[in-house]
CSV table of C-alpha atoms in Angstrom, one decimal:
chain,number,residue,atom,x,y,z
A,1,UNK,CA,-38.3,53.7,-96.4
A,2,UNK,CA,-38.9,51.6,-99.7
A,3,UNK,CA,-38.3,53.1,-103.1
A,4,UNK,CA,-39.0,52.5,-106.0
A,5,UNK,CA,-38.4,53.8,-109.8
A,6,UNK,CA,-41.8,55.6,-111.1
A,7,UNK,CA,-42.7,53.5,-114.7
A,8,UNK,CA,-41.4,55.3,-117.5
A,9,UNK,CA,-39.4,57.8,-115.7
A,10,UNK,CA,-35.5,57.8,-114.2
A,11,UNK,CA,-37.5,59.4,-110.8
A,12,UNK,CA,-36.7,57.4,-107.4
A,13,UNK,CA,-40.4,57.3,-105.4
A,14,UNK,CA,-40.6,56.3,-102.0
A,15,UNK,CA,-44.3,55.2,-101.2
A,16,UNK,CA,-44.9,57.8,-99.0
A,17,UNK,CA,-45.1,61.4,-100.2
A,18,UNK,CA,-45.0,64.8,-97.4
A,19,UNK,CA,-48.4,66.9,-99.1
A,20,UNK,CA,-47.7,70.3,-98.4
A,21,UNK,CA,-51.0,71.8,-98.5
A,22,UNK,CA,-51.6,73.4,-95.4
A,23,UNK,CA,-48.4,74.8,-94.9
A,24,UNK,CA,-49.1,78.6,-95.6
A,25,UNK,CA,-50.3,79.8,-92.1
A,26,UNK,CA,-46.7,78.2,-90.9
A,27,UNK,CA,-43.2,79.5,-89.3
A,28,UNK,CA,-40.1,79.0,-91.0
A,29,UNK,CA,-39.3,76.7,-88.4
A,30,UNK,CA,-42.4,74.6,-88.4
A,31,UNK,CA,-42.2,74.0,-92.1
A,32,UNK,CA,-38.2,73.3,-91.6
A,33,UNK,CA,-39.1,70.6,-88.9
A,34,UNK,CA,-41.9,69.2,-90.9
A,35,UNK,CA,-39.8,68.5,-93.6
A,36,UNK,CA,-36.7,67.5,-91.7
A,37,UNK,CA,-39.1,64.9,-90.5
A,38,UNK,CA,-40.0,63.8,-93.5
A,39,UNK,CA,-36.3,63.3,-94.5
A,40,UNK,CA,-34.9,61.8,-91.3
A,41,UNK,CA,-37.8,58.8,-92.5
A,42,UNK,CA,-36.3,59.0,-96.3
A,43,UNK,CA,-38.9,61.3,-97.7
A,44,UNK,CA,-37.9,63.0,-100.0
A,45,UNK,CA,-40.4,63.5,-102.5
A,46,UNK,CA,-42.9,66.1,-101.6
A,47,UNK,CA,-46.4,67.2,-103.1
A,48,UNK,CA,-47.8,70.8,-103.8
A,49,UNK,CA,-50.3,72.3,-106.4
A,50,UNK,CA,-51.1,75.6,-107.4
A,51,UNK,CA,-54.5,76.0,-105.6
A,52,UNK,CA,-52.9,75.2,-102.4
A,53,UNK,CA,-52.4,77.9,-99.8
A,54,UNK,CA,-54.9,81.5,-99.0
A,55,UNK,CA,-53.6,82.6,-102.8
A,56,UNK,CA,-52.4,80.8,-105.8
A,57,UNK,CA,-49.0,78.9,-105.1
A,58,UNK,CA,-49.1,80.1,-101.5
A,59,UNK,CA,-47.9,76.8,-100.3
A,60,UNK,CA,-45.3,76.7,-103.0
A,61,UNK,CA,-43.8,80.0,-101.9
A,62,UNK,CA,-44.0,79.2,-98.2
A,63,UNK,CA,-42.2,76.3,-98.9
A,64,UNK,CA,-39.1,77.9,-101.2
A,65,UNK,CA,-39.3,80.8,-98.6
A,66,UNK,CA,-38.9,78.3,-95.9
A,67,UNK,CA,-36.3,75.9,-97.3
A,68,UNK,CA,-34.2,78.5,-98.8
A,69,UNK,CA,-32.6,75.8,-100.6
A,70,UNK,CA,-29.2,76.3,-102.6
A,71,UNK,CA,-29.4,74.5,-106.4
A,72,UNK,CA,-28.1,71.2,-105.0
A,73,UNK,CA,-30.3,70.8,-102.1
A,74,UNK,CA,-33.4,71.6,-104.2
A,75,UNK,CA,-32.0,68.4,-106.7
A,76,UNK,CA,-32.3,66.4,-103.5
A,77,UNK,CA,-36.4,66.3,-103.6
A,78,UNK,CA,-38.1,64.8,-105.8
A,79,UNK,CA,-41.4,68.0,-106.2
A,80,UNK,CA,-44.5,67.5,-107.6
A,81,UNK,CA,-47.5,70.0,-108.3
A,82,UNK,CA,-50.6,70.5,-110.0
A,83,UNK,CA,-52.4,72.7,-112.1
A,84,UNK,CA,-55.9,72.8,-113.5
A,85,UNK,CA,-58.3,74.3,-110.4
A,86,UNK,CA,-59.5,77.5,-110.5
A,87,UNK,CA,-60.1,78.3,-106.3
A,88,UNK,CA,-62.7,81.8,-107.2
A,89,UNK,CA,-64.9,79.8,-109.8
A,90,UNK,CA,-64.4,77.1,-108.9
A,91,UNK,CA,-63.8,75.8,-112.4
A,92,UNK,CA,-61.3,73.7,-113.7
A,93,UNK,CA,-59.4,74.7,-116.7
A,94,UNK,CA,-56.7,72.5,-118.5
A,95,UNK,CA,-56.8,75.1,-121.4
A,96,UNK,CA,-52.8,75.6,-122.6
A,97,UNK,CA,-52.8,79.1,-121.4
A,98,UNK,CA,-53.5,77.6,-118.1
A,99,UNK,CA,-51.5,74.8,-117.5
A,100,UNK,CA,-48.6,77.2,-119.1
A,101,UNK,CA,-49.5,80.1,-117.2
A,102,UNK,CA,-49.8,78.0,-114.0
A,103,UNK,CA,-46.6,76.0,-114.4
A,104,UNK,CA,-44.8,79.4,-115.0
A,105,UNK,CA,-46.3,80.4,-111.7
A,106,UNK,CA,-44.8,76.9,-109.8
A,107,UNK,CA,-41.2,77.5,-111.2
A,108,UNK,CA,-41.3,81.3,-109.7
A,109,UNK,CA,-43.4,80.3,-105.9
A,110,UNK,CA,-40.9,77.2,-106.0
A,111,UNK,CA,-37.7,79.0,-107.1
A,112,UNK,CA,-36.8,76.5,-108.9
A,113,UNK,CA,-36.1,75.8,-113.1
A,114,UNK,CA,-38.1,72.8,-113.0
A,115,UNK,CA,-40.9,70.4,-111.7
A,116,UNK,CA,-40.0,66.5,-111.6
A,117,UNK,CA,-43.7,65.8,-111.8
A,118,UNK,CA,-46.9,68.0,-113.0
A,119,UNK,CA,-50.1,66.7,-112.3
A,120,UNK,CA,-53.8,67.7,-114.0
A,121,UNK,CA,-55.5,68.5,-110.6
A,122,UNK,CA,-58.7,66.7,-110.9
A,123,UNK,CA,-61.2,66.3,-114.3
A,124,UNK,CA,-61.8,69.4,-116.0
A,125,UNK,CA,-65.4,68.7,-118.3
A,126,UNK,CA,-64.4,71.5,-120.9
A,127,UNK,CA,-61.0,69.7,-122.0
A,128,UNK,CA,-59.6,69.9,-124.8
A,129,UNK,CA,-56.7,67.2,-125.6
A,130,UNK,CA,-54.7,69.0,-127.8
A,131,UNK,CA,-54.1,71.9,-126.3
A,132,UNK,CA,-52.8,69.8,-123.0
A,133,UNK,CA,-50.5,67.9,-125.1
A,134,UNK,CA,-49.3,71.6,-126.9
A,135,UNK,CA,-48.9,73.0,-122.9
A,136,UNK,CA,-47.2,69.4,-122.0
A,137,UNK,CA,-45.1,69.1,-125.3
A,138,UNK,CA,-43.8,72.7,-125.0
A,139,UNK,CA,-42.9,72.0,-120.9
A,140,UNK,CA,-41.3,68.9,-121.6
A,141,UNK,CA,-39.1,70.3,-124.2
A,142,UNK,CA,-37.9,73.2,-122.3
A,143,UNK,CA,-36.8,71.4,-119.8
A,144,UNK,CA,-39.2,72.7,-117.2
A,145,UNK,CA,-41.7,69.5,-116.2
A,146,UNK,CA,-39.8,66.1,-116.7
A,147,UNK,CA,-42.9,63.6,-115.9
A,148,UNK,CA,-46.5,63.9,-116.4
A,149,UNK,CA,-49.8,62.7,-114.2
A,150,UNK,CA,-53.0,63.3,-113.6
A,151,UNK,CA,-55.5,63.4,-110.6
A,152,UNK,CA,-59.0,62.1,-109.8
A,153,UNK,CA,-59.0,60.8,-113.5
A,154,UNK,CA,-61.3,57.9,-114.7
A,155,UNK,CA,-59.8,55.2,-117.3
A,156,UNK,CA,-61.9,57.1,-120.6
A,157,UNK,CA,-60.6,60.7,-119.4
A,158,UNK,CA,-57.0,59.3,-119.5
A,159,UNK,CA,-58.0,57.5,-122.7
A,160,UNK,CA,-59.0,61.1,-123.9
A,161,UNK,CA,-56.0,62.6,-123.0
A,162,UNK,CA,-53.9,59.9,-124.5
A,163,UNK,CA,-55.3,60.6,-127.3
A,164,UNK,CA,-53.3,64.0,-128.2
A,165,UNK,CA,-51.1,63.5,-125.5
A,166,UNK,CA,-47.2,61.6,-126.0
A,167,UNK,CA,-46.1,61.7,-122.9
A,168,UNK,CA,-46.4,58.8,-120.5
A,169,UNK,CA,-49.3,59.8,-117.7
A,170,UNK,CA,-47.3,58.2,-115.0
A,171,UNK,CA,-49.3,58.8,-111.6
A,172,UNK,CA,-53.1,59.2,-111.3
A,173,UNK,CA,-53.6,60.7,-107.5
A,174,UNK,CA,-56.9,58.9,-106.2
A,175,UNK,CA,-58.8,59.0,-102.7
A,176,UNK,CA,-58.5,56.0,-100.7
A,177,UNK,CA,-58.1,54.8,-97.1
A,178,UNK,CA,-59.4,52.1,-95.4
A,179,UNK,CA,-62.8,53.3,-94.8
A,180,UNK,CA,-62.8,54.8,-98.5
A,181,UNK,CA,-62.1,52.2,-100.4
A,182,UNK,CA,-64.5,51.6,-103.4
A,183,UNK,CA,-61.2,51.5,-105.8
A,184,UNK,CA,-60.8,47.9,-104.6
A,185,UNK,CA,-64.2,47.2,-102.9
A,186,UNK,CA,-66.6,47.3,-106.1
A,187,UNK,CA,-64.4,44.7,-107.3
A,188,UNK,CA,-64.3,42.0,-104.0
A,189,UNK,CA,-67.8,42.0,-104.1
A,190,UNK,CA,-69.0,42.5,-107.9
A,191,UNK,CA,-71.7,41.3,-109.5
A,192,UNK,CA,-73.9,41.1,-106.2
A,193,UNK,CA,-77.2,42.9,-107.2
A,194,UNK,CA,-78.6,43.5,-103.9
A,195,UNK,CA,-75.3,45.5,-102.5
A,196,UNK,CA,-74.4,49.2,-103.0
A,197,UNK,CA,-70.3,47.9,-102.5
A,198,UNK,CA,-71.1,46.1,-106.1
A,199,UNK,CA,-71.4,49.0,-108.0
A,200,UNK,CA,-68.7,50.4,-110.2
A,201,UNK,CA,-68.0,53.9,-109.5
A,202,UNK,CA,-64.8,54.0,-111.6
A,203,UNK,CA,-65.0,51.9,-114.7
A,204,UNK,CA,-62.0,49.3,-113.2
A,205,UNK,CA,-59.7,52.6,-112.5
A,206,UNK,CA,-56.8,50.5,-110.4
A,207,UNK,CA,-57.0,47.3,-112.5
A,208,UNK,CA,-56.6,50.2,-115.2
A,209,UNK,CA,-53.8,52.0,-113.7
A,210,UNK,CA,-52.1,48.6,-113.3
A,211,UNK,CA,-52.4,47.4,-116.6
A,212,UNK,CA,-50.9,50.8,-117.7
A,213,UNK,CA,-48.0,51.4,-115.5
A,214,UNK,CA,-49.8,54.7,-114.0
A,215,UNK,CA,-48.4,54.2,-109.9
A,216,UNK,CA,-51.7,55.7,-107.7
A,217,UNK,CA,-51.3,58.0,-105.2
A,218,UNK,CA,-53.1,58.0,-102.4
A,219,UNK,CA,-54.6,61.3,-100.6
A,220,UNK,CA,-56.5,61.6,-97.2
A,221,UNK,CA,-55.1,58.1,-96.4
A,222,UNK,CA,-56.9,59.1,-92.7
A,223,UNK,CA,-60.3,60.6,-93.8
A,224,UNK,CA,-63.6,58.6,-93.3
A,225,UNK,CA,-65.0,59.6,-96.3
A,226,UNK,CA,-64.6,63.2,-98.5
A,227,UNK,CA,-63.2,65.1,-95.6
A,228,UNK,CA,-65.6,63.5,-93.1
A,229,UNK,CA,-63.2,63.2,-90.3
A,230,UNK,CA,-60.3,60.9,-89.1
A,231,UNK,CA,-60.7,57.3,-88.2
A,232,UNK,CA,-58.4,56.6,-86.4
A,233,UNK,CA,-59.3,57.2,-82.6
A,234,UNK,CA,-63.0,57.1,-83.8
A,235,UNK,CA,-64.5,54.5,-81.9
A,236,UNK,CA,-67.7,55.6,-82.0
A,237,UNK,CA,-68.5,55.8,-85.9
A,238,UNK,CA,-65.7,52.8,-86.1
A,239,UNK,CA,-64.8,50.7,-82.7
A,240,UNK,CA,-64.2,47.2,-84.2
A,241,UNK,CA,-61.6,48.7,-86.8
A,242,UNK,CA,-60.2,51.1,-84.1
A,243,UNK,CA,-59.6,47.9,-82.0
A,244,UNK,CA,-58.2,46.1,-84.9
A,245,UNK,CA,-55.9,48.9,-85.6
A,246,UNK,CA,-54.3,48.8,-82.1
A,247,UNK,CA,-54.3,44.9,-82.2
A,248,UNK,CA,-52.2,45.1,-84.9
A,249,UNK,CA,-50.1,48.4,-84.0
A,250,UNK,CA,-49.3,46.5,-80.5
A,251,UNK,CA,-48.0,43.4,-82.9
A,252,UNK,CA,-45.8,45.4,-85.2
A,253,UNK,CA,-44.7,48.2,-82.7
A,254,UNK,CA,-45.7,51.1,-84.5
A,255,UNK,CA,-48.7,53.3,-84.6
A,256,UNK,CA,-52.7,52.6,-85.5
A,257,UNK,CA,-52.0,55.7,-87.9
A,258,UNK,CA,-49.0,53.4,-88.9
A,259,UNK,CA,-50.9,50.6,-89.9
A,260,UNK,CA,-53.5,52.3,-91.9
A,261,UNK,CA,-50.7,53.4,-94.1
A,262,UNK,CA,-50.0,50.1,-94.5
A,263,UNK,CA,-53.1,48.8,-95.3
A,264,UNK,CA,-52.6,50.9,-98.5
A,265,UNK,CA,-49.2,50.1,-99.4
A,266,UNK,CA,-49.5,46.8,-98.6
A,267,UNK,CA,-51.5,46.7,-101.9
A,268,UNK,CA,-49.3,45.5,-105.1
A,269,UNK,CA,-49.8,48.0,-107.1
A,270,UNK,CA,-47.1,49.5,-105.2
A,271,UNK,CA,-49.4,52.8,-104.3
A,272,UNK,CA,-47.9,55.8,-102.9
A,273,UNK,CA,-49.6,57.2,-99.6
A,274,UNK,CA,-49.8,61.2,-99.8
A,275,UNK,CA,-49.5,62.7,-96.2
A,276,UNK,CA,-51.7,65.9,-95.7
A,277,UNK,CA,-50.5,66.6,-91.9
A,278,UNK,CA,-48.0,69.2,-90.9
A,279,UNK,CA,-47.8,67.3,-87.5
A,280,UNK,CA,-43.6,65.8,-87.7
A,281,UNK,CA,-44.7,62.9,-85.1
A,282,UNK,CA,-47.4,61.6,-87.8
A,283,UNK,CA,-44.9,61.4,-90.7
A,284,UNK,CA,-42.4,59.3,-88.4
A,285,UNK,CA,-45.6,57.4,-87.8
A,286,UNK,CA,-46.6,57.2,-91.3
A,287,UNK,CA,-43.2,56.6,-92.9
A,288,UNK,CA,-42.9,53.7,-90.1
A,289,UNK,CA,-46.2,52.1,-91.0
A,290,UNK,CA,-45.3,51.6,-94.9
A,291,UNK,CA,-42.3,49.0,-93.7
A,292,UNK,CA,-45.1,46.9,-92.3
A,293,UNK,CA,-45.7,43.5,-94.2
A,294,UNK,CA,-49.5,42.6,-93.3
A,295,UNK,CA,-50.8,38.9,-94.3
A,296,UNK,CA,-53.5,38.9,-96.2
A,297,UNK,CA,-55.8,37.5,-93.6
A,298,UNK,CA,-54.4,41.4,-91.5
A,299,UNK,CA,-55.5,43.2,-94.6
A,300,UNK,CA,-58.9,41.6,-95.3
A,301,UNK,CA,-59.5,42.0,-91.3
A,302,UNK,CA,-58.9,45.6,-91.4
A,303,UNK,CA,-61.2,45.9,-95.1
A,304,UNK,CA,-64.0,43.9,-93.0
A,305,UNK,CA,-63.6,45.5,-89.9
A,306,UNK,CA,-64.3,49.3,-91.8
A,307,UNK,CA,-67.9,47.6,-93.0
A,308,UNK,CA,-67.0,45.9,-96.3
A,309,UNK,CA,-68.3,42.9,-97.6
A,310,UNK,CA,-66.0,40.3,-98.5
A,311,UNK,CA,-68.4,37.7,-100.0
């Protein structure tokens, strides 16, 4: 598994990341072996946010209650949550007593005296940049979050954050798969006035992230579109990618599942693929795919073959 160091932070990433949240319905032993999996591949860094799970930091606790892990094993993973969605609105609310309150709430689920990385789970429109960087400043001097991120955030909302906000944003956690691509799709094809693909939905948010050091990380690396389904295997919504994916699996011995994870990390801006599955065989699958060094005429197949335009 590659690694590598997170800018502005002493954390070791590898560039695939175990999501944990649909873990809460889950034996001990299931979550033991989905994890073990993860590990035997050199995963070590795993995902969870508050909202996850049938109450708040369900997932988190199942996890802790799972693991049961002693001081020095916990030291072994690199963990990472979020904070910031309210499930029963649903609202967001990045107000201090929130992120405080919800951070608080991580430590206790987690069982644990600290987060390596706390994420702002996706734009909240009331926001209020000081009061993150009060909730940030007083975690990061306590000791209890040691790196800072956002999710689903546009180049201005970082900018507004950054505003009040000291600490490095290191991650922004984005959508994108093959077939969901528009973070490097509007730019392939911009300027062409007669296709939809030209439009900028994000202002430049990779180039952005780039420029600034912020690594992305990629969630439902699988999913058509937002939550449309899986496409790999569909060969009726997708047959001449399907049949590209296995081309290329059958070339590199691994998996089609294998080879759209590394479509992504095949990118340079040295993105992180988040797994959502709680299915061990598809990590090993996963984790195997990211060692996978595609040409650039394999990458630009598999962006055609999904429907998009290269001029």
């Amino acid at each position: 598994m590659k690694t590598f160091t997170l800018p502005g932070t002493d954390i070791v990433a590898p560039n695939v990341i175990l999501g944990l949240m649909r873990i809460q319905q889950k034996s001990d032993d299931e979550v033991r072996e989905l994890v073990r999996a993860a590990r035997d591949a050199g995963i070590a860094f795993v995902d969870h946010a508050a909202v996850y799970g049938d109450e708040k930091h369900g997932c988190e606790a199942r996890f802790a209650e799972a693991l049961d892990l002693t001081p020095s094993q916990r030291d072994e993973f690199v963990i990472q949550t979020k904070a910031g969605i309210i499930k029963d609105g649903p609202y967001f609310d990045f107000s201090y007593e929130e992120i405080v309150s919800s951070v608080e709430g991580s430590l206790r689920a987690l069982r644990t005296d600290h987060v390596d990385i706390l994420l702002l789970h996706r734009p909240d429109a009331l926001v209020e940049p000081d009061e993150v960087a009060r909730a940030f400043d007083e975690l990061a001097a306590a000791g209890k979050v040691r790196a800072f991120g956002v999710s689903n955030h546009t180049p201005q909302q970082i900018e507004l954050l950054k505003k009040s906000v000291q600490q490095p944003l290191v991650v922004n956690q984005l959508q994108r798969s093959i077939t969901h691509a528009p973070l490097v799709a509007q730019g392939v094809a911009a300027n062409m006035a007669a296709l939809d693909q030209s439009i900028s939905r994000d202002n430049g948010l990779l180039d952005y992230c780039r420029l600034h050091d912020i690594t992305v990380q990629a969630w439902s690396p699988f999913q058509k579109g937002f939550f449309d389904g899986v496409f790999v295997g569909d060969r009726e919504a997708y047959p001449e990618l399907n049949d590209v994916l296995d081309r290329l699996a059958e070339k590199y011995g691994v998996t089609p599942t294998g080879i759209a994870v590394a479509w992504i990390t095949r990118h340079p801006a040295q993105m992180q693929v988040v797994l959502g599955t709680t299915t061990p065989s598809r990590v090993t699958e996963s984790a195997a795919g990211s060692e996978v060094p595609l040409t650039r005429a394999e990458w630009y197949e598999l962006y055609r073959a999904a429907g998009h335009t290269v001029p």
